[in-house]
Amino acid sequence: MQLLKHIQIFRKAYENMLNEIASQYNIANNEIKILLFLDKNEDTDIAKDIVDMLILSKSHVSMSVERLVQKGYLQKVQDESDKKKKHLKMAESAKELIKEADKKEKSFFNKMYNGITEEEKETMNQIFEKMYRNIKNDNI
């Protein structure tokens, strides 16, 4: 139970960090998550990728993408070989927001990992990966 408590605390702290940026740019947390994801994963740029990788609902991603398009932060680009598929491309107007969000995110993780060695991080990642494999077919 202690693990779940800590995960919730980490998640809440991350959400609070996103809230700072969200209020600054009048944008929702999910919208920031989507922009950060697209910035860091250029090859995975369709809505389904975001749903799968960020574990967000299809409806939340769809609404967030539409708002980002309306605000001029994202553009939808038709796939040349699959007319049903639209790629999400970052607009130039999103660059400042992304730069600020990335800076805040890096600061957040630097603070969270303060005093933790690279070896400890690797061990932690291995443990979480094992835990994920133990439950992935049951709950996800």
mmCIF file of C-alpha atoms in Angstrom:
data_model
loop_
_atom_site.group_PDB
_atom_site.id
_atom_site.type_symbol
_atom_site.label_atom_id
_atom_site.label_comp_id
_atom_site.label_asym_id
_atom_site.label_seq_id
_atom_site.Cartn_x
_atom_site.Cartn_y
_atom_site.Cartn_z
ATOM 1 C CA MET A 1 0.000 0.000 0.000
ATOM 2 C CA GLN A 2 2.907 2.352 0.658
ATOM 3 C CA LEU A 3 3.899 2.096 -3.018
ATOM 4 C CA LEU A 4 0.458 3.208 -4.212
ATOM 5 C CA LYS A 5 0.486 6.111 -1.771
ATOM 6 C CA HIS A 6 3.858 7.281 -3.083
ATOM 7 C CA ILE A 7 2.750 6.933 -6.698
ATOM 8 C CA GLN A 8 -0.302 9.086 -5.957
ATOM 9 C CA ILE A 9 1.884 11.718 -4.277
ATOM 10 C CA PHE A 10 4.269 11.774 -7.271
ATOM 11 C CA ARG A 11 1.355 12.049 -9.673
ATOM 12 C CA LYS A 12 -0.253 14.874 -7.673
ATOM 13 C CA ALA A 13 3.048 16.781 -7.555
ATOM 14 C CA TYR A 14 3.432 16.355 -11.335
ATOM 15 C CA GLU A 15 -0.144 17.559 -11.913
ATOM 16 C CA ASN A 16 0.530 20.604 -9.707
ATOM 17 C CA MET A 17 3.587 21.428 -11.803
ATOM 18 C CA LEU A 18 1.470 21.156 -14.949
ATOM 19 C CA ASN A 19 -1.173 23.403 -13.365
ATOM 20 C CA GLU A 20 1.367 26.230 -13.168
ATOM 21 C CA ILE A 21 1.947 26.062 -16.910
ATOM 22 C CA ALA A 22 -1.730 25.480 -17.641
ATOM 23 C CA SER A 23 -2.784 28.662 -15.884
ATOM 24 C CA GLN A 24 0.023 30.635 -17.519
ATOM 25 C CA TYR A 25 -1.079 29.605 -21.039
ATOM 26 C CA ASN A 26 -4.814 29.079 -20.431
ATOM 27 C CA ILE A 27 -4.526 25.435 -21.426
ATOM 28 C CA ALA A 28 -5.574 22.136 -19.780
ATOM 29 C CA ASN A 29 -3.122 19.665 -18.218
ATOM 30 C CA ASN A 30 -3.973 16.977 -20.772
ATOM 31 C CA GLU A 31 -3.219 19.441 -23.535
ATOM 32 C CA ILE A 32 0.231 20.085 -22.068
ATOM 33 C CA LYS A 33 0.822 16.332 -21.729
ATOM 34 C CA ILE A 34 -0.088 15.859 -25.380
ATOM 35 C CA LEU A 35 2.213 18.646 -26.544
ATOM 36 C CA LEU A 36 5.100 17.315 -24.437
ATOM 37 C CA PHE A 37 4.490 13.812 -25.778
ATOM 38 C CA LEU A 38 4.478 14.960 -29.390
ATOM 39 C CA ASP A 39 7.598 17.036 -28.822
ATOM 40 C CA LYS A 40 9.481 14.036 -27.430
ATOM 41 C CA ASN A 41 8.040 11.373 -29.773
ATOM 42 C CA GLU A 42 8.119 12.708 -33.313
ATOM 43 C CA ASP A 43 7.525 9.296 -34.871
ATOM 44 C CA THR A 44 4.386 8.592 -32.858
ATOM 45 C CA ASP A 45 2.118 11.421 -33.887
ATOM 46 C CA ILE A 46 -1.417 10.080 -34.207
ATOM 47 C CA ALA A 47 -4.134 10.276 -31.560
ATOM 48 C CA LYS A 48 -4.133 6.511 -30.982
ATOM 49 C CA ASP A 49 -0.444 6.695 -30.062
ATOM 50 C CA ILE A 50 -1.250 9.300 -27.432
ATOM 51 C CA VAL A 51 -4.134 7.244 -26.040
ATOM 52 C CA ASP A 52 -1.923 4.150 -25.784
ATOM 53 C CA MET A 53 1.253 5.767 -24.476
ATOM 54 C CA LEU A 54 -0.205 8.319 -22.045
ATOM 55 C CA ILE A 55 -3.047 6.018 -20.960
ATOM 56 C CA LEU A 56 -5.668 8.686 -21.544
ATOM 57 C CA SER A 57 -9.180 8.038 -22.773
ATOM 58 C CA LYS A 58 -9.882 8.372 -26.464
ATOM 59 C CA SER A 59 -12.507 11.038 -25.783
ATOM 60 C CA HIS A 60 -10.139 13.146 -23.641
ATOM 61 C CA VAL A 61 -7.424 12.976 -26.299
ATOM 62 C CA SER A 62 -9.911 13.824 -29.043
ATOM 63 C CA MET A 63 -11.254 16.861 -27.170
ATOM 64 C CA SER A 64 -7.768 18.025 -26.187
ATOM 65 C CA VAL A 65 -6.464 17.699 -29.738
ATOM 66 C CA GLU A 66 -9.409 19.707 -31.076
ATOM 67 C CA ARG A 67 -8.797 22.468 -28.513
ATOM 68 C CA LEU A 68 -5.085 22.518 -29.372
ATOM 69 C CA VAL A 69 -5.947 22.849 -33.069
ATOM 70 C CA GLN A 70 -8.414 25.671 -32.315
ATOM 71 C CA LYS A 71 -5.797 27.473 -30.212
ATOM 72 C CA GLY A 72 -3.282 27.153 -33.031
ATOM 73 C CA TYR A 73 -0.831 24.877 -31.185
ATOM 74 C CA LEU A 74 -1.409 21.783 -33.342
ATOM 75 C CA GLN A 75 -2.119 21.017 -36.951
ATOM 76 C CA LYS A 76 -3.682 17.872 -38.387
ATOM 77 C CA VAL A 77 -1.941 16.516 -41.454
ATOM 78 C CA GLN A 78 -3.576 13.852 -43.635
ATOM 79 C CA ASP A 79 -1.554 10.645 -44.006
ATOM 80 C CA GLU A 80 -0.633 10.124 -47.642
ATOM 81 C CA SER A 81 -1.229 6.363 -47.666
ATOM 82 C CA ASP A 82 -4.110 6.045 -45.175
ATOM 83 C CA LYS A 83 -6.887 8.608 -45.567
ATOM 84 C CA LYS A 84 -8.350 7.703 -42.151
ATOM 85 C CA LYS A 85 -5.125 8.608 -40.355
ATOM 86 C CA LYS A 86 -4.200 12.168 -39.393
ATOM 87 C CA HIS A 87 -0.773 13.093 -38.067
ATOM 88 C CA LEU A 88 -0.526 15.708 -35.357
ATOM 89 C CA LYS A 89 2.145 18.308 -35.972
ATOM 90 C CA MET A 90 3.273 21.006 -33.594
ATOM 91 C CA ALA A 91 2.619 24.529 -34.817
ATOM 92 C CA GLU A 92 5.276 27.216 -34.495
ATOM 93 C CA SER A 93 3.088 28.965 -31.900
ATOM 94 C CA ALA A 94 3.527 26.002 -29.509
ATOM 95 C CA LYS A 95 7.312 26.319 -29.303
ATOM 96 C CA GLU A 96 7.424 28.819 -26.422
ATOM 97 C CA LEU A 97 4.860 26.859 -24.424
ATOM 98 C CA ILE A 98 6.779 23.608 -25.023
ATOM 99 C CA LYS A 99 10.064 25.217 -24.037
ATOM 100 C CA GLU A 100 8.560 26.425 -20.760
ATOM 101 C CA ALA A 101 6.793 23.120 -20.050
ATOM 102 C CA ASP A 102 9.947 21.135 -20.805
ATOM 103 C CA LYS A 103 11.982 23.370 -18.502
ATOM 104 C CA LYS A 104 9.464 22.912 -15.663
ATOM 105 C CA GLU A 105 9.275 19.167 -16.253
ATOM 106 C CA LYS A 106 13.082 18.800 -16.165
ATOM 107 C CA SER A 107 13.226 20.826 -12.957
ATOM 108 C CA PHE A 108 10.498 18.637 -11.445
ATOM 109 C CA PHE A 109 12.336 15.402 -12.246
ATOM 110 C CA ASN A 110 15.700 16.803 -11.131
ATOM 111 C CA LYS A 111 14.139 17.650 -7.775
ATOM 112 C CA MET A 112 12.427 14.266 -7.519
ATOM 113 C CA TYR A 113 15.619 12.367 -8.351
ATOM 114 C CA ASN A 114 17.868 14.512 -6.147
ATOM 115 C CA GLY A 115 20.228 12.255 -4.179
ATOM 116 C CA ILE A 116 19.363 9.170 -6.232
ATOM 117 C CA THR A 117 22.239 7.603 -8.164
ATOM 118 C CA GLU A 118 22.019 6.438 -11.762
ATOM 119 C CA GLU A 119 22.374 2.874 -10.491
ATOM 120 C CA GLU A 120 19.436 3.363 -8.122
ATOM 121 C CA LYS A 121 17.341 4.828 -10.963
ATOM 122 C CA GLU A 122 18.161 1.811 -13.138
ATOM 123 C CA THR A 123 17.236 -0.598 -10.339
ATOM 124 C CA MET A 124 14.000 1.285 -9.751
ATOM 125 C CA ASN A 125 13.149 1.155 -13.471
ATOM 126 C CA GLN A 126 13.855 -2.586 -13.574
ATOM 127 C CA ILE A 127 11.600 -3.189 -10.577
ATOM 128 C CA PHE A 128 8.761 -1.115 -12.044
ATOM 129 C CA GLU A 129 9.157 -2.909 -15.374
ATOM 130 C CA LYS A 130 8.819 -6.285 -13.634
ATOM 131 C CA MET A 131 5.768 -5.080 -11.729
ATOM 132 C CA TYR A 132 4.233 -3.812 -14.963
ATOM 133 C CA ARG A 133 4.799 -7.151 -16.709
ATOM 134 C CA ASN A 134 3.219 -8.940 -13.723
ATOM 135 C CA ILE A 135 -0.063 -7.044 -14.095
ATOM 136 C CA LYS A 136 -0.230 -5.830 -17.704
ATOM 137 C CA ASN A 137 -2.413 -8.658 -18.995
ATOM 138 C CA ASP A 138 -4.792 -8.462 -16.061
ATOM 139 C CA ASN A 139 -5.624 -4.775 -15.736
ATOM 140 C CA ILE A 140 -4.514 -2.772 -18.721
#
